Every structure is written in structure tokens, then in C-alpha cells.
mmCIF file of N, CA and C in Angstrom:
data_model
loop_
_atom_site.group_PDB
_atom_site.id
_atom_site.type_symbol
_atom_site.label_atom_id
_atom_site.label_comp_id
_atom_site.label_asym_id
_atom_site.label_seq_id
_atom_site.Cartn_x
_atom_site.Cartn_y
_atom_site.Cartn_z
ATOM 1 N N MET R 1 1.084 -1.237 0.244
ATOM 2 C CA MET R 1 0.307 0.168 -0.051
ATOM 3 C C MET R 1 1.128 1.262 -0.222
ATOM 4 N N ASN R 2 1.496 1.254 0.705
ATOM 5 C CA ASN R 2 2.994 2.203 0.585
ATOM 6 C C ASN R 2 3.499 2.269 -0.235
ATOM 7 N N LEU R 3 4.047 1.965 -1.100
ATOM 8 C CA LEU R 3 4.597 1.814 -2.171
ATOM 9 C C LEU R 3 3.731 2.298 -3.859
ATOM 10 N N ALA R 4 2.661 2.041 -3.512
ATOM 11 C CA ALA R 4 1.579 1.975 -4.047
ATOM 12 C C ALA R 4 1.259 3.892 -3.725
ATOM 13 N N VAL R 5 1.163 4.454 -2.692
ATOM 14 C CA VAL R 5 0.865 5.982 -2.846
ATOM 15 C C VAL R 5 2.628 6.473 -3.062
ATOM 16 N N LEU R 6 3.984 6.128 -2.603
ATOM 17 C CA LEU R 6 4.750 6.763 -3.356
ATOM 18 C C LEU R 6 5.258 6.883 -4.621
ATOM 19 N N ILE R 7 4.086 5.539 -5.434
ATOM 20 C CA ILE R 7 4.605 5.551 -7.086
ATOM 21 C C ILE R 7 3.665 6.939 -7.393
ATOM 22 N N LEU R 8 2.434 6.547 -7.042
ATOM 23 C CA LEU R 8 1.597 7.782 -7.455
ATOM 24 C C LEU R 8 1.916 9.386 -6.955
ATOM 25 N N LEU R 9 2.212 9.411 -6.059
ATOM 26 C CA LEU R 9 3.007 10.552 -5.435
ATOM 27 C C LEU R 9 4.214 11.202 -6.663
ATOM 28 N N GLY R 10 4.965 10.259 -7.031
ATOM 29 C CA GLY R 10 6.334 10.156 -7.394
ATOM 30 C C GLY R 10 5.948 10.630 -9.190
ATOM 31 N N VAL R 11 4.750 9.717 -9.449
ATOM 32 C CA VAL R 11 3.923 10.534 -11.094
ATOM 33 C C VAL R 11 3.673 11.776 -10.990
ATOM 34 N N ILE R 12 2.737 11.848 -10.118
ATOM 35 C CA ILE R 12 2.179 13.589 -9.962
ATOM 36 C C ILE R 12 3.378 14.378 -10.212
ATOM 37 N N PHE R 13 4.245 13.972 -9.220
ATOM 38 C CA PHE R 13 5.987 15.181 -9.102
ATOM 39 C C PHE R 13 6.108 15.550 -10.374
ATOM 40 N N ALA R 14 6.331 14.067 -10.916
ATOM 41 C CA ALA R 14 7.217 14.408 -12.409
ATOM 42 C C ALA R 14 6.917 14.297 -13.391
ATOM 43 N N THR R 15 5.102 14.741 -13.436
ATOM 44 C CA THR R 15 4.439 15.496 -14.313
ATOM 45 C C THR R 15 3.983 17.213 -14.096
ATOM 46 N N ILE R 16 4.261 17.522 -12.523
ATOM 47 C CA ILE R 16 3.885 19.139 -12.534
ATOM 48 C C ILE R 16 4.815 19.940 -13.587
ATOM 49 N N PRO R 17 6.075 19.422 -13.476
ATOM 50 C CA PRO R 17 6.864 20.272 -15.026
ATOM 51 C C PRO R 17 6.005 20.222 -16.224
ATOM 52 N N LEU R 18 5.758 19.127 -16.523
ATOM 53 C CA LEU R 18 5.457 19.026 -18.115
ATOM 54 C C LEU R 18 4.020 19.781 -18.037
ATOM 55 N N ILE R 19 3.095 20.252 -16.921
ATOM 56 C CA ILE R 19 1.869 21.635 -17.469
ATOM 57 C C ILE R 19 2.255 22.476 -17.636
ATOM 58 N N GLN R 20 1.538 23.307 -18.762
ATOM 59 C CA GLN R 20 1.809 24.037 -19.560
ATOM 60 C C GLN R 20 0.144 25.082 -18.825
ATOM 61 N N SER R 21 0.699 26.539 -18.579
ATOM 62 C CA SER R 21 -0.305 27.168 -18.313
ATOM 63 C C SER R 21 -1.326 27.476 -19.349
ATOM 64 N N SER R 22 -2.347 27.669 -19.408
ATOM 65 C CA SER R 22 -3.390 28.144 -20.348
ATOM 66 C C SER R 22 -4.283 29.315 -19.994
ATOM 67 N N PHE R 23 -4.794 30.222 -20.608
ATOM 68 C CA PHE R 23 -6.286 31.022 -20.657
ATOM 69 C C PHE R 23 -6.836 31.225 -21.747
ATOM 70 N N GLY R 24 -8.033 31.588 -21.444
ATOM 71 C CA GLY R 24 -9.253 31.138 -22.124
ATOM 72 C C GLY R 24 -10.292 31.966 -21.676
ATOM 73 N N HIS R 25 -11.397 32.428 -21.966
ATOM 74 C CA HIS R 25 -12.574 33.122 -21.420
ATOM 75 C C HIS R 25 -13.735 32.220 -21.460
ATOM 76 N N GLY R 26 -14.962 31.934 -21.409
ATOM 77 C CA GLY R 26 -15.760 31.293 -21.673
ATOM 78 C C GLY R 26 -16.348 31.048 -23.269
ATOM 79 N N VAL R 27 -16.589 29.999 -23.725
ATOM 80 C CA VAL R 27 -16.721 29.511 -25.039
ATOM 81 C C VAL R 27 -18.077 30.716 -25.263
ATOM 82 N N GLY R 28 -17.286 31.229 -26.211
ATOM 83 C CA GLY R 28 -18.615 31.930 -27.079
ATOM 84 C C GLY R 28 -18.645 33.376 -26.253
ATOM 85 N N GLY R 29 -18.812 33.181 -25.095
ATOM 86 C CA GLY R 29 -19.559 33.972 -24.666
ATOM 87 C C GLY R 29 -18.615 34.680 -22.983
ATOM 88 N N GLU R 30 -19.317 36.038 -22.534
ATOM 89 C CA GLU R 30 -18.498 36.480 -21.027
ATOM 90 C C GLU R 30 -19.535 37.117 -20.606
ATOM 91 N N THR R 31 -19.789 36.957 -19.010
ATOM 92 C CA THR R 31 -21.082 37.663 -18.977
ATOM 93 C C THR R 31 -20.052 38.418 -17.233
ATOM 94 N N LEU R 32 -20.084 39.862 -17.443
ATOM 95 C CA LEU R 32 -18.718 40.540 -16.307
ATOM 96 C C LEU R 32 -19.988 40.541 -15.273
ATOM 97 N N PRO R 33 -19.254 41.075 -14.017
ATOM 98 C CA PRO R 33 -19.836 41.175 -12.333
ATOM 99 C C PRO R 33 -20.616 42.154 -12.878
ATOM 100 N N PRO R 34 -21.393 42.663 -11.977
ATOM 101 C CA PRO R 34 -21.947 43.786 -12.442
ATOM 102 C C PRO R 34 -21.161 45.047 -11.473
ATOM 103 N N ILE R 35 -21.095 46.227 -12.209
ATOM 104 C CA ILE R 35 -20.608 47.513 -11.784
ATOM 105 C C ILE R 35 -22.023 48.709 -11.548
ATOM 106 N N VAL R 36 -21.947 49.260 -10.477
ATOM 107 C CA VAL R 36 -23.100 50.503 -10.395
ATOM 108 C C VAL R 36 -22.755 51.705 -11.848
ATOM 109 N N ILE R 37 -23.808 51.598 -11.957
ATOM 110 C CA ILE R 37 -23.478 52.862 -13.285
ATOM 111 C C ILE R 37 -24.771 53.811 -13.010
ATOM 112 N N ASP R 38 -24.749 54.965 -12.683
ATOM 113 C CA ASP R 38 -25.721 55.458 -12.131
ATOM 114 C C ASP R 38 -26.793 55.229 -11.315
ATOM 115 N N ASP R 39 -26.772 54.588 -9.995
ATOM 116 C CA ASP R 39 -26.856 53.903 -9.028
ATOM 117 C C ASP R 39 -27.459 52.939 -9.131
ATOM 118 N N LYS R 40 -27.070 52.195 -10.407
ATOM 119 C CA LYS R 40 -27.939 50.895 -11.165
ATOM 120 C C LYS R 40 -26.894 49.798 -10.954
ATOM 121 N N ASN R 41 -27.456 48.964 -10.676
ATOM 122 C CA ASN R 41 -26.133 47.381 -10.974
ATOM 123 C C ASN R 41 -26.309 47.140 -12.123
ATOM 124 N N ALA R 42 -25.470 47.554 -12.984
ATOM 125 C CA ALA R 42 -25.285 47.285 -15.100
ATOM 126 C C ALA R 42 -24.080 45.969 -15.263
ATOM 127 N N THR R 43 -24.822 45.109 -16.142
ATOM 128 C CA THR R 43 -24.114 44.265 -15.966
ATOM 129 C C THR R 43 -23.672 44.374 -18.049
ATOM 130 N N LEU R 44 -22.294 43.668 -18.215
ATOM 131 C CA LEU R 44 -21.944 43.828 -19.510
ATOM 132 C C LEU R 44 -21.662 42.528 -19.838
ATOM 133 N N SER R 45 -22.898 41.904 -20.869
ATOM 134 C CA SER R 45 -22.887 40.657 -21.477
ATOM 135 C C SER R 45 -21.631 40.382 -23.058
ATOM 136 N N LEU R 46 -20.862 39.476 -23.382
ATOM 137 C CA LEU R 46 -20.241 39.831 -24.683
ATOM 138 C C LEU R 46 -20.462 38.536 -25.064
ATOM 139 N N PHE R 47 -20.764 38.463 -26.253
ATOM 140 C CA PHE R 47 -21.115 36.583 -27.286
ATOM 141 C C PHE R 47 -20.240 37.232 -28.337
ATOM 142 N N ILE R 48 -19.352 36.061 -28.912
ATOM 143 C CA ILE R 48 -19.356 35.939 -29.915
ATOM 144 C C ILE R 48 -19.630 34.392 -30.393
ATOM 145 N N ASN R 49 -19.905 34.708 -31.969
ATOM 146 C CA ASN R 49 -21.148 33.853 -32.720
ATOM 147 C C ASN R 49 -20.317 33.644 -34.598
ATOM 148 N N PRO R 50 -19.718 32.599 -35.101
ATOM 149 C CA PRO R 50 -19.622 31.230 -33.902
ATOM 150 C C PRO R 50 -18.496 31.439 -33.235
ATOM 151 N N PRO R 51 -18.398 30.792 -31.973
ATOM 152 C CA PRO R 51 -17.261 31.026 -30.922
ATOM 153 C C PRO R 51 -16.357 30.411 -31.538
ATOM 154 N N THR R 52 -15.946 29.969 -32.060
ATOM 155 C CA THR R 52 -14.563 29.437 -33.152
ATOM 156 C C THR R 52 -14.668 30.159 -34.312
ATOM 157 N N TYR R 53 -13.470 30.677 -35.114
ATOM 158 C CA TYR R 53 -13.407 31.409 -36.406
ATOM 159 C C TYR R 53 -14.127 30.306 -37.632
ATOM 160 N N ASP R 54 -14.898 30.343 -37.994
ATOM 161 C CA ASP R 54 -15.132 29.017 -39.206
ATOM 162 C C ASP R 54 -14.454 29.702 -40.786
ATOM 163 N N PRO R 55 -13.615 29.101 -41.531
ATOM 164 C CA PRO R 55 -12.861 29.761 -42.458
ATOM 165 C C PRO R 55 -13.950 29.685 -43.257
ATOM 166 N N LYS R 56 -15.341 28.545 -43.378
ATOM 167 C CA LYS R 56 -16.000 28.495 -44.592
ATOM 168 C C LYS R 56 -17.008 29.675 -44.667
ATOM 169 N N THR R 57 -17.443 30.116 -43.671
ATOM 170 C CA THR R 57 -18.295 31.548 -43.272
ATOM 171 C C THR R 57 -17.637 32.756 -43.697
ATOM 172 N N GLY R 58 -15.667 32.947 -42.920
ATOM 173 C CA GLY R 58 -15.309 34.001 -43.004
ATOM 174 C C GLY R 58 -15.708 35.347 -42.566
ATOM 175 N N GLU R 59 -16.237 34.765 -41.645
ATOM 176 C CA GLU R 59 -17.054 36.045 -40.926
ATOM 177 C C GLU R 59 -17.148 35.602 -39.384
ATOM 178 N N TYR R 60 -17.438 36.752 -38.495
ATOM 179 C CA TYR R 60 -18.603 36.021 -37.231
ATOM 180 C C TYR R 60 -18.566 37.198 -36.949
ATOM 181 N N GLU R 61 -19.783 37.182 -35.433
ATOM 182 C CA GLU R 61 -20.393 38.274 -35.185
ATOM 183 C C GLU R 61 -20.271 39.124 -33.439
ATOM 184 N N ILE R 62 -20.181 39.813 -33.193
ATOM 185 C CA ILE R 62 -19.859 40.160 -31.753
ATOM 186 C C ILE R 62 -20.971 40.829 -31.197
ATOM 187 N N LEU R 63 -21.492 40.293 -30.404
ATOM 188 C CA LEU R 63 -22.497 41.337 -29.561
ATOM 189 C C LEU R 63 -21.984 41.848 -28.165
ATOM 190 N N LEU R 64 -22.586 42.753 -27.770
ATOM 191 C CA LEU R 64 -22.268 43.295 -26.535
ATOM 192 C C LEU R 64 -23.958 44.199 -25.902
ATOM 193 N N LYS R 65 -24.012 43.651 -25.317
ATOM 194 C CA LYS R 65 -24.968 44.180 -24.098
ATOM 195 C C LYS R 65 -24.907 44.239 -22.843
ATOM 196 N N LEU R 66 -25.700 45.147 -22.672
ATOM 197 C CA LEU R 66 -25.259 46.190 -21.352
ATOM 198 C C LEU R 66 -26.805 46.659 -20.871
ATOM 199 N N TYR R 67 -27.040 46.220 -19.374
ATOM 200 C CA TYR R 67 -28.601 45.635 -18.778
ATOM 201 C C TYR R 67 -28.152 45.488 -17.174
ATOM 202 N N GLU R 68 -29.489 46.038 -16.806
ATOM 203 C CA GLU R 68 -29.519 46.727 -15.338
ATOM 204 C C GLU R 68 -29.841 44.874 -14.452
ATOM 205 N N THR R 69 -28.719 44.443 -13.631
ATOM 206 C CA THR R 69 -28.458 43.454 -13.327
ATOM 207 C C THR R 69 -30.062 42.729 -12.724
ATOM 208 N N ASN R 70 -30.688 43.592 -11.839
ATOM 209 C CA ASN R 70 -31.667 43.196 -11.835
ATOM 210 C C ASN R 70 -33.207 43.021 -11.913
ATOM 211 N N THR R 71 -33.363 43.818 -13.237
ATOM 212 C CA THR R 71 -34.314 43.737 -13.911
ATOM 213 C C THR R 71 -34.039 42.913 -15.106
ATOM 214 N N GLN R 72 -33.021 42.937 -15.497
ATOM 215 C CA GLN R 72 -32.485 42.345 -16.774
ATOM 216 C C GLN R 72 -32.989 43.648 -18.156
ATOM 217 N N ALA R 73 -33.810 44.326 -17.849
ATOM 218 C CA ALA R 73 -33.971 45.533 -18.747
ATOM 219 C C ALA R 73 -32.686 46.176 -19.521
ATOM 220 N N VAL R 74 -32.852 46.595 -20.919
ATOM 221 C CA VAL R 74 -31.336 47.055 -21.468
ATOM 222 C C VAL R 74 -31.503 48.479 -21.047
ATOM 223 N N ILE R 75 -30.416 48.826 -20.724
ATOM 224 C CA ILE R 75 -30.225 50.295 -20.679
ATOM 225 C C ILE R 75 -29.521 51.277 -21.796
ATOM 226 N N PRO R 76 -30.585 51.710 -22.205
ATOM 227 C CA PRO R 76 -30.237 52.608 -23.884
ATOM 228 C C PRO R 76 -28.973 53.388 -23.711
ATOM 229 N N HIS R 77 -28.797 53.710 -25.316
ATOM 230 C CA HIS R 77 -28.114 54.603 -25.990
ATOM 231 C C HIS R 77 -26.822 54.824 -25.088
ATOM 232 N N VAL R 78 -26.012 53.476 -25.111
ATOM 233 C CA VAL R 78 -24.499 53.424 -24.949
ATOM 234 C C VAL R 78 -23.974 53.254 -26.071
ATOM 235 N N THR R 79 -22.700 53.751 -25.278
ATOM 236 C CA THR R 79 -20.996 54.128 -26.402
ATOM 237 C C THR R 79 -20.491 53.361 -25.964
ATOM 238 N N TYR R 80 -19.910 52.346 -26.450
ATOM 239 C CA TYR R 80 -18.931 51.562 -26.264
ATOM 240 C C TYR R 80 -17.679 51.695 -26.660
ATOM 241 N N LEU R 81 -16.655 51.334 -25.961
ATOM 242 C CA LEU R 81 -15.075 51.851 -25.895
ATOM 243 C C LEU R 81 -14.705 49.859 -26.619
ATOM 244 N N VAL R 82 -14.412 49.610 -28.349
ATOM 245 C CA VAL R 82 -14.341 48.726 -28.702
ATOM 246 C C VAL R 82 -12.823 48.329 -29.269
ATOM 247 N N GLN R 83 -12.059 47.696 -27.876
ATOM 248 C CA GLN R 83 -10.182 47.367 -28.607
ATOM 249 C C GLN R 83 -10.395 45.815 -28.982
ATOM 250 N N MET R 84 -9.783 45.599 -29.920
ATOM 251 C CA MET R 84 -9.008 44.406 -30.513
ATOM 252 C C MET R 84 -7.744 44.455 -31.019
ATOM 253 N N SER R 85 -6.976 42.856 -30.181
ATOM 254 C CA SER R 85 -5.579 42.924 -30.520
ATOM 255 C C SER R 85 -5.552 41.445 -31.100
ATOM 256 N N HIS R 86 -4.544 41.139 -32.026
ATOM 257 C CA HIS R 86 -3.910 39.794 -31.944
ATOM 258 C C HIS R 86 -2.157 40.087 -31.838
ATOM 259 N N ASP R 87 -1.749 38.727 -31.457
ATOM 260 C CA ASP R 87 -0.275 38.527 -30.784
ATOM 261 C C ASP R 87 0.248 39.600 -30.252
ATOM 262 N N GLY R 88 -0.290 40.824 -29.414
ATOM 263 C CA GLY R 88 -0.113 42.124 -28.759
ATOM 264 C C GLY R 88 0.173 43.148 -29.811
ATOM 265 N N LYS R 89 -0.170 43.183 -30.687
ATOM 266 C CA LYS R 89 -1.257 44.233 -31.648
ATOM 267 C C LYS R 89 -2.407 44.289 -31.751
ATOM 268 N N GLN R 90 -2.241 46.062 -31.482
ATOM 269 C CA GLN R 90 -3.573 46.307 -31.409
ATOM 270 C C GLN R 90 -4.044 46.889 -32.892
ATOM 271 N N LEU R 91 -5.374 46.239 -32.955
ATOM 272 C CA LEU R 91 -6.119 46.097 -34.159
ATOM 273 C C LEU R 91 -6.752 47.014 -34.331
ATOM 274 N N LEU R 92 -8.048 47.916 -33.078
ATOM 275 C CA LEU R 92 -8.583 48.368 -33.377
ATOM 276 C C LEU R 92 -9.349 48.976 -31.988
ATOM 277 N N ASN R 93 -9.002 50.474 -32.071
ATOM 278 C CA ASN R 93 -9.848 50.900 -31.044
ATOM 279 C C ASN R 93 -10.207 52.202 -31.223
ATOM 280 N N GLU R 94 -11.948 51.736 -31.495
ATOM 281 C CA GLU R 94 -13.069 52.759 -31.797
ATOM 282 C C GLU R 94 -14.098 52.575 -30.688
ATOM 283 N N ARG R 95 -15.069 54.303 -30.935
ATOM 284 C CA ARG R 95 -16.257 53.712 -30.329
ATOM 285 C C ARG R 95 -17.394 53.443 -31.130
ATOM 286 N N PHE R 96 -18.444 52.943 -30.339
ATOM 287 C CA PHE R 96 -19.605 52.141 -31.190
ATOM 288 C C PHE R 96 -20.564 52.591 -30.094
ATOM 289 N N HIS R 97 -21.718 52.674 -30.771
ATOM 290 C CA HIS R 97 -23.108 53.938 -29.973
ATOM 291 C C HIS R 97 -24.481 52.941 -30.532
ATOM 292 N N ASP R 98 -24.707 52.299 -29.710
ATOM 293 C CA ASP R 98 -26.114 51.486 -30.323
ATOM 294 C C ASP R 98 -27.506 52.499 -29.347
ATOM 295 N N ASP R 99 -28.573 52.818 -29.715
ATOM 296 C CA ASP R 99 -29.458 52.811 -28.639
ATOM 297 C C ASP R 99 -30.267 52.174 -28.225
ATOM 298 N N SER R 100 -30.403 50.405 -28.424
ATOM 299 C CA SER R 100 -30.923 50.018 -27.725
ATOM 300 C C SER R 100 -30.241 48.897 -27.136
ATOM 301 N N SER R 101 -28.981 49.601 -27.141
ATOM 302 C CA SER R 101 -27.672 48.992 -26.263
ATOM 303 C C SER R 101 -27.166 47.093 -26.376
ATOM 304 N N ASN R 102 -28.201 46.822 -27.461
ATOM 305 C CA ASN R 102 -27.721 45.374 -27.753
ATOM 306 C C ASN R 102 -26.804 45.662 -29.635
ATOM 307 N N LEU R 103 -25.230 46.284 -29.214
ATOM 308 C CA LEU R 103 -24.548 46.460 -30.082
ATOM 309 C C LEU R 103 -24.054 44.891 -30.910
ATOM 310 N N SER R 104 -24.530 45.184 -31.929
ATOM 311 C CA SER R 104 -23.985 43.895 -33.525
ATOM 312 C C SER R 104 -23.040 44.603 -34.293
ATOM 313 N N ILE R 105 -21.396 43.804 -33.778
ATOM 314 C CA ILE R 105 -20.705 44.129 -34.899
ATOM 315 C C ILE R 105 -20.631 42.537 -35.607
ATOM 316 N N LYS R 106 -20.809 42.812 -37.151
ATOM 317 C CA LYS R 106 -19.879 41.448 -37.786
ATOM 318 C C LYS R 106 -18.561 41.794 -38.302
ATOM 319 N N VAL R 107 -17.993 41.107 -37.860
ATOM 320 C CA VAL R 107 -16.239 41.083 -38.322
ATOM 321 C C VAL R 107 -15.762 40.201 -39.399
ATOM 322 N N VAL R 108 -15.182 40.937 -40.443
ATOM 323 C CA VAL R 108 -14.852 39.751 -41.906
ATOM 324 C C VAL R 108 -13.191 39.849 -41.701
ATOM 325 N N PRO R 109 -12.875 39.137 -41.066
ATOM 326 C CA PRO R 109 -11.521 39.190 -41.068
ATOM 327 C C PRO R 109 -10.627 39.330 -42.454
ATOM 328 N N LYS R 110 -9.521 39.939 -42.723
ATOM 329 C CA LYS R 110 -9.240 40.058 -44.079
ATOM 330 C C LYS R 110 -7.424 40.209 -43.764
ATOM 331 N N ASN R 111 -6.733 39.498 -44.576
ATOM 332 C CA ASN R 111 -5.398 40.015 -44.724
ATOM 333 C C ASN R 111 -4.977 41.489 -45.020
ATOM 334 N N THR R 112 -5.002 42.045 -44.395
ATOM 335 C CA THR R 112 -4.796 43.401 -44.531
ATOM 336 C C THR R 112 -3.675 44.574 -43.258
ATOM 337 N N ASP R 113 -3.762 45.872 -43.778
ATOM 338 C CA ASP R 113 -2.947 46.021 -42.365
ATOM 339 C C ASP R 113 -4.186 47.204 -41.942
ATOM 340 N N SER R 114 -4.820 47.500 -43.294
ATOM 341 C CA SER R 114 -6.375 48.652 -42.793
ATOM 342 C C SER R 114 -7.542 47.965 -42.338
ATOM 343 N N ILE R 115 -8.121 48.611 -41.444
ATOM 344 C CA ILE R 115 -9.482 47.866 -41.122
ATOM 345 C C ILE R 115 -10.486 48.892 -41.614
ATOM 346 N N LYS R 116 -11.306 48.495 -42.063
ATOM 347 C CA LYS R 116 -12.713 49.293 -42.576
ATOM 348 C C LYS R 116 -13.963 49.182 -41.895
ATOM 349 N N ILE R 117 -14.607 50.317 -41.581
ATOM 350 C CA ILE R 117 -15.676 49.890 -40.884
ATOM 351 C C ILE R 117 -16.898 50.428 -41.656
ATOM 352 N N ASP R 118 -18.472 49.817 -42.155
ATOM 353 C CA ASP R 118 -19.494 50.072 -42.773
ATOM 354 C C ASP R 118 -20.372 50.783 -41.347
ATOM 355 N N GLY R 119 -20.352 51.489 -41.729
ATOM 356 C CA GLY R 119 -21.538 52.895 -40.411
ATOM 357 C C GLY R 119 -21.657 54.112 -40.836
ATOM 358 N N SER R 120 -22.427 54.747 -39.327
ATOM 359 C CA SER R 120 -21.926 55.971 -39.720
ATOM 360 C C SER R 120 -21.528 56.402 -38.262
ATOM 361 N N ASN R 121 -19.996 56.997 -39.145
ATOM 362 C CA ASN R 121 -19.226 57.483 -37.479
ATOM 363 C C ASN R 121 -20.422 58.990 -36.818
ATOM 364 N N TYR R 122 -20.550 59.431 -35.774
ATOM 365 C CA TYR R 122 -20.582 60.471 -35.373
ATOM 366 C C TYR R 122 -20.166 61.000 -34.299
ATOM 367 N N GLY R 123 -18.541 60.772 -34.483
ATOM 368 C CA GLY R 123 -17.202 61.587 -34.191
ATOM 369 C C GLY R 123 -17.570 61.077 -32.329
ATOM 370 N N GLU R 124 -17.930 61.855 -31.377
ATOM 371 C CA GLU R 124 -17.779 61.599 -29.889
ATOM 372 C C GLU R 124 -18.328 60.180 -29.407
ATOM 373 N N ILE R 125 -19.348 60.106 -30.277
ATOM 374 C CA ILE R 125 -20.168 59.168 -30.270
ATOM 375 C C ILE R 125 -19.554 57.768 -30.733
ATOM 376 N N GLY R 126 -19.234 58.174 -31.338
ATOM 377 C CA GLY R 126 -18.659 56.764 -32.365
ATOM 378 C C GLY R 126 -19.360 56.240 -33.044
ATOM 379 N N TRP R 127 -19.296 55.456 -33.765
ATOM 380 C CA TRP R 127 -19.897 54.224 -35.124
ATOM 381 C C TRP R 127 -21.125 53.966 -34.773
ATOM 382 N N SER R 128 -22.237 53.627 -35.623
ATOM 383 C CA SER R 128 -23.719 53.646 -35.350
ATOM 384 C C SER R 128 -23.913 52.397 -36.505
ATOM 385 N N SER R 129 -25.015 51.929 -36.725
ATOM 386 C CA SER R 129 -25.188 51.291 -38.203
ATOM 387 C C SER R 129 -26.062 51.991 -38.631
ATOM 388 N N ASN R 130 -26.459 51.832 -39.996
ATOM 389 C CA ASN R 130 -27.326 52.707 -40.758
ATOM 390 C C ASN R 130 -28.490 51.887 -41.092
ATOM 391 N N ILE R 131 -29.630 52.243 -41.321
ATOM 392 C CA ILE R 131 -30.917 52.155 -41.308
ATOM 393 C C ILE R 131 -30.747 51.209 -42.635
ATOM 394 N N ILE R 132 -30.188 51.074 -43.746
ATOM 395 C CA ILE R 132 -30.066 50.125 -44.613
ATOM 396 C C ILE R 132 -29.087 48.990 -44.114
ATOM 397 N N SER R 133 -28.084 49.050 -43.490
ATOM 398 C CA SER R 133 -27.028 47.991 -43.050
ATOM 399 C C SER R 133 -26.712 48.083 -41.942
ATOM 400 N N PRO R 134 -26.409 46.411 -41.372
ATOM 401 C CA PRO R 134 -25.486 46.741 -40.003
ATOM 402 C C PRO R 134 -24.382 47.146 -40.131
ATOM 403 N N LEU R 135 -23.784 47.264 -38.854
ATOM 404 C CA LEU R 135 -22.726 47.696 -38.588
ATOM 405 C C LEU R 135 -21.288 46.862 -38.746
ATOM 406 N N LYS R 136 -20.585 46.747 -39.309
ATOM 407 C CA LYS R 136 -19.723 45.658 -39.692
ATOM 408 C C LYS R 136 -18.306 46.186 -40.243
#
């Protein structure tokens, strides 16, 4: 019995240096803890659809939703600061506004150094979707 315990402990200690660090978020979505905004508890949810990039479709959607934690009611007229980076390089740092607080951004990755945003730019308020087409 003692020999089996010693072997098990030896195997555990021998494999510890082989374990690699892993970092990640929720699969396809993340809901942050509530914060207080104007005396209300507000929760931010972020979803990505599909959760993993599918080269067949060539695009994915990012959905941001800010809502009152206790009632689940959306908080209207929200301006989000959206930052995206890849391999430590910042790709995007822009403001996006949505009247209903359900911001949907369609992302179409391309191998280019520039980023094109289809929508209307309202300066300090940020980018917003057009009546005819969604924000992308």
C-alpha cells in the first residue's frame, strides 16, 4: 500500500513540470460582474458567434449587451469603447454607439493592414449602424 502511494506521488511530481499554462474565456461568451452606473447595477455580456472562427463562412458576429442586473432591462443609448488586438498588436480602438444597448458588430477578417468600418461615424459618440445595413 505504501509503495503504491509513493509511486502515485512520484508520478504526480514528475508530471508537474510538464503542465503548461492555459488562458481563456467562456466559450463563445462572457458575462462580467455587475458594476454601479447611475445608481443601477449594470451587467455587460459579450458573445461571439460562432464561438470559434469558421473559415467556411469567413466572418463572425460580436454582440455586446449592457443591461440592468436586477430587472434584465437593457440600458439604452450606450457608447462602447471596443479594442481588439492580435498577438500583442492593437488592431482596433474605436467607439461604437447603439440606442438599444444591443450592439452587434459583424467582423470579416482580411489579411490587410487597414480596417474598414461600414456604418456612420458620429464623432465623439462613435460609429453606429445605418438604417439600411448593420454595423460591420
